[in-house]
Tab-separated table of N, CA and C in Angstrom:
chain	number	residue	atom	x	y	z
A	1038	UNK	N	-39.574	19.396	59.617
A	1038	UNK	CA	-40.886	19.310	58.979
A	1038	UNK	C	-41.095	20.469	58.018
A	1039	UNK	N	-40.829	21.553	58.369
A	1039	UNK	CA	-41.150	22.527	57.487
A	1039	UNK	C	-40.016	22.683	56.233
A	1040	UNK	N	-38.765	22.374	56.169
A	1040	UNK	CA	-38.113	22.069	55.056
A	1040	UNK	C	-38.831	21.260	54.016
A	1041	UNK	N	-39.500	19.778	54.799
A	1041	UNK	CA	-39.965	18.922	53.810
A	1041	UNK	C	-40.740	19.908	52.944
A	1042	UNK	N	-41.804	20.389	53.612
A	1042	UNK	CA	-43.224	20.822	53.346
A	1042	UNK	C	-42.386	22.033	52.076
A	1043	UNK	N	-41.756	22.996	52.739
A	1043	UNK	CA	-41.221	23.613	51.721
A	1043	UNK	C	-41.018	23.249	50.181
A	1044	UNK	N	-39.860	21.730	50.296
A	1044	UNK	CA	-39.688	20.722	49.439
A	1044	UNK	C	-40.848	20.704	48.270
A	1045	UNK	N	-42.237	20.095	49.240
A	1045	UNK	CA	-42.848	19.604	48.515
A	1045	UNK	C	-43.732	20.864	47.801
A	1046	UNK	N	-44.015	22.574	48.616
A	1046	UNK	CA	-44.282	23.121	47.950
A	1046	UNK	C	-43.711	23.576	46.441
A	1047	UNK	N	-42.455	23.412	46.558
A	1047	UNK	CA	-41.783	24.054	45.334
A	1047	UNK	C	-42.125	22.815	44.405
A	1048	UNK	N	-41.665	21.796	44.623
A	1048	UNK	CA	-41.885	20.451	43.612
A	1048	UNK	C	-43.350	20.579	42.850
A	1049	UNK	N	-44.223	21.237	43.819
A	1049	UNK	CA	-45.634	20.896	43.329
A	1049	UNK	C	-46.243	22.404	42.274
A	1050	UNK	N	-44.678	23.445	43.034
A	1050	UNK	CA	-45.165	24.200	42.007
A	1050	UNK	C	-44.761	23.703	40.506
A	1051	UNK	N	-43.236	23.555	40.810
A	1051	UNK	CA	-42.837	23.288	38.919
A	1051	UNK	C	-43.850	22.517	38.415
A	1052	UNK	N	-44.276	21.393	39.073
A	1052	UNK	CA	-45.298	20.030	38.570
A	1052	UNK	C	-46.305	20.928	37.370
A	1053	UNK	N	-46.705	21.939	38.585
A	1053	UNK	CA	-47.962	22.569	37.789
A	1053	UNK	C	-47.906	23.485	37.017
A	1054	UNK	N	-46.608	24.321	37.287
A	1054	UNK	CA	-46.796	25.116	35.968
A	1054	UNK	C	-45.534	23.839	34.329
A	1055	UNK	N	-45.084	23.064	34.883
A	1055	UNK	CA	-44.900	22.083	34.025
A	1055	UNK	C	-46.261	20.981	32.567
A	1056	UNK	N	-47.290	21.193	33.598
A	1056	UNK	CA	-48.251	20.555	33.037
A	1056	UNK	C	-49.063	21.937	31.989
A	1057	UNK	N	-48.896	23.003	32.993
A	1057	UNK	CA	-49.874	24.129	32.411
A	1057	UNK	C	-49.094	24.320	30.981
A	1058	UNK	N	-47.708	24.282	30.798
A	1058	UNK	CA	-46.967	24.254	29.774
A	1058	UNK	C	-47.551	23.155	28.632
A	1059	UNK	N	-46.962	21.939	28.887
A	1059	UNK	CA	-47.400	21.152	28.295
A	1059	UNK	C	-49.029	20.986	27.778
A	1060	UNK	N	-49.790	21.706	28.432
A	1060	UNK	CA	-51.509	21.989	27.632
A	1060	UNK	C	-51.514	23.059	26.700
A	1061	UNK	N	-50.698	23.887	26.879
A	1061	UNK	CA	-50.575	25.227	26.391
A	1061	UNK	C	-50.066	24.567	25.038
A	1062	UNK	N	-49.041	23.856	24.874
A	1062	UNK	CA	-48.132	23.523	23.736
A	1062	UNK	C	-49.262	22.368	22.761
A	1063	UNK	N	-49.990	21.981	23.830
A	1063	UNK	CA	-50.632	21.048	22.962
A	1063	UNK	C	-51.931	21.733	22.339
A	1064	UNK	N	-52.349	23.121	23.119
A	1064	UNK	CA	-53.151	23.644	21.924
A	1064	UNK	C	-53.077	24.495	21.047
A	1065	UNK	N	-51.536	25.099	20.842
A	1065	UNK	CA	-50.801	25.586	19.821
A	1065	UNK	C	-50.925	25.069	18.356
A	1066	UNK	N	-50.079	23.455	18.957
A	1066	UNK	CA	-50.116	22.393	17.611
A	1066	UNK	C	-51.410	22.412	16.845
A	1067	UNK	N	-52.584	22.788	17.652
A	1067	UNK	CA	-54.181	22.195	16.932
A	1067	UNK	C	-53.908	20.997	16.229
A	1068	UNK	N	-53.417	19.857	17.166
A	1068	UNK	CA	-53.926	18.800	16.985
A	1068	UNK	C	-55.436	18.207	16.832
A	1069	UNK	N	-55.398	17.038	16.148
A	1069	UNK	CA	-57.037	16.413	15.990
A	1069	UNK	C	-57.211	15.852	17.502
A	1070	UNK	N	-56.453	15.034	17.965
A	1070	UNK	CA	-56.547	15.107	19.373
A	1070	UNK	C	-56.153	15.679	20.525
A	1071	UNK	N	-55.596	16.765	20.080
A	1071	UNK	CA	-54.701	17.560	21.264
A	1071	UNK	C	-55.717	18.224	21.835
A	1072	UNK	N	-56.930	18.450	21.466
A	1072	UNK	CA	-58.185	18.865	22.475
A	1072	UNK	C	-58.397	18.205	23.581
A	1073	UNK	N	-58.411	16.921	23.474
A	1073	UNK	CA	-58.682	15.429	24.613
A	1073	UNK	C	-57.869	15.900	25.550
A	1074	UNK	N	-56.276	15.920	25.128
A	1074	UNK	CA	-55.390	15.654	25.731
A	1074	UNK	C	-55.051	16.999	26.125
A	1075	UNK	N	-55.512	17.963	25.884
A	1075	UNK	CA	-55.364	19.418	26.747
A	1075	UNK	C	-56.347	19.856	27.678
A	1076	UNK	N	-57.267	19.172	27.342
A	1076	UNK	CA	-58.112	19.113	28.597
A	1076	UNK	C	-58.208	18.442	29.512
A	1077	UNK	N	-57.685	17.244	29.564
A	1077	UNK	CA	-57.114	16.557	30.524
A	1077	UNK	C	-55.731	16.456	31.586
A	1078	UNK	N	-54.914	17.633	30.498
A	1078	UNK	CA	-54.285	17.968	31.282
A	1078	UNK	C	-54.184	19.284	31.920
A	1079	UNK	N	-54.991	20.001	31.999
A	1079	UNK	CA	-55.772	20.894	32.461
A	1079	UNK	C	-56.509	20.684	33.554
A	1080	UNK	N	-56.957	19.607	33.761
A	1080	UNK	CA	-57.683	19.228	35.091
A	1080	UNK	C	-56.747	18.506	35.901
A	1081	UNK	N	-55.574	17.823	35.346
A	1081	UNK	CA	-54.566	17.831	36.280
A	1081	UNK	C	-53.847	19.020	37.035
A	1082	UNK	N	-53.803	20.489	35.859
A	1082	UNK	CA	-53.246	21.283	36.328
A	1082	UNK	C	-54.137	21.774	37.548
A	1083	UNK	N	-55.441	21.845	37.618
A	1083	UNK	CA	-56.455	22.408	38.434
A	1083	UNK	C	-56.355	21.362	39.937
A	1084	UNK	N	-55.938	19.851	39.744
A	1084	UNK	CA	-55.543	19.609	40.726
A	1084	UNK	C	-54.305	19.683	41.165
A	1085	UNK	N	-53.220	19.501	40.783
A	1085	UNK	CA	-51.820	20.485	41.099
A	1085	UNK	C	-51.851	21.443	42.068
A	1086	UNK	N	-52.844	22.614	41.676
A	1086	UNK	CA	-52.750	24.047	41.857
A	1086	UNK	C	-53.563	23.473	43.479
A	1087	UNK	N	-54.739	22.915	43.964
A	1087	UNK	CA	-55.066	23.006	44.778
A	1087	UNK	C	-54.132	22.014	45.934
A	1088	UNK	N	-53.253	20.863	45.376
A	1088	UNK	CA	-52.292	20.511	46.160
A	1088	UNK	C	-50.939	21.420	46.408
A	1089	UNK	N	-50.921	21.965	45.817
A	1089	UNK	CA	-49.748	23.297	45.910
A	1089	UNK	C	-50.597	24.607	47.115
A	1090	UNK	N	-51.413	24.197	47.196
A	1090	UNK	CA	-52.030	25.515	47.852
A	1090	UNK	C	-52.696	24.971	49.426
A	1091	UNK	N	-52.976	23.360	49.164
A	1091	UNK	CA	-53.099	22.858	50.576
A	1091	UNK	C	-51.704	22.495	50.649
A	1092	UNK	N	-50.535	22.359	50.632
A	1092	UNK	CA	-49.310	21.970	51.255
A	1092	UNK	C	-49.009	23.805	51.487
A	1093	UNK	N	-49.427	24.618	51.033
A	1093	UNK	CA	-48.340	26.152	51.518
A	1093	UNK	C	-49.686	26.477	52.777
A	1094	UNK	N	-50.785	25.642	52.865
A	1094	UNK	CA	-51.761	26.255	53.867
A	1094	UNK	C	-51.096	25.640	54.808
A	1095	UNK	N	-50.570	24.555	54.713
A	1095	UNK	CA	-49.884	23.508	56.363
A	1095	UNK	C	-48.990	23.914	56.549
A	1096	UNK	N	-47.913	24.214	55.206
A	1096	UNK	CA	-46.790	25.007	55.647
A	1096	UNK	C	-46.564	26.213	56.228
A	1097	UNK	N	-47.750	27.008	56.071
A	1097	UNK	CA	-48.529	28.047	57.185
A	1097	UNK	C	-48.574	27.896	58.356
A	1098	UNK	N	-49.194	27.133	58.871
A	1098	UNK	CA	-49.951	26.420	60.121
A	1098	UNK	C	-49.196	25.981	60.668
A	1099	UNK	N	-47.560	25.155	60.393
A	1099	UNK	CA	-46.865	24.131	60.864
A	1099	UNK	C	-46.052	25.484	61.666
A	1100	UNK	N	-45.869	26.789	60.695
A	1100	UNK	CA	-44.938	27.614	61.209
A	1100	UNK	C	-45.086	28.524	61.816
A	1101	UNK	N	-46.630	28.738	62.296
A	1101	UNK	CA	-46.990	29.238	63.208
A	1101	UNK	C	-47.261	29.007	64.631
């Protein structure tokens, strides 16, 4: 169990700093719509970050 959990912490980190990238790049460009679309992926990153942080709280808990 705690391998998985491990697993899924690391996966969920790249996820999120993957996305935080990809917002970052899109408000570089100053696109006409890259505002939409950086803020939206921005609130993905904000949920990312709190699934990355409830899977390392269980992965806490599991290993204690």
């Amino acid at each position: 169990m705690t391998t998985i959990l491990m697993v899924l912490v690391g996966l969920s980190m790249l996820a999120t700093l993957g996305v935080m990238f990809a917002g970052m790049i899109g408000l570089a460009r100053n696109e006409a719509a890259g505002g939409a679309r950086s803020n939206a992926l921005m609130r993905w990153r904000v949920g990312l970050q709190l699934l990355t942080v409830a899977l390392f709280v269980l992965l806490l808990l599991v290993r204690a």
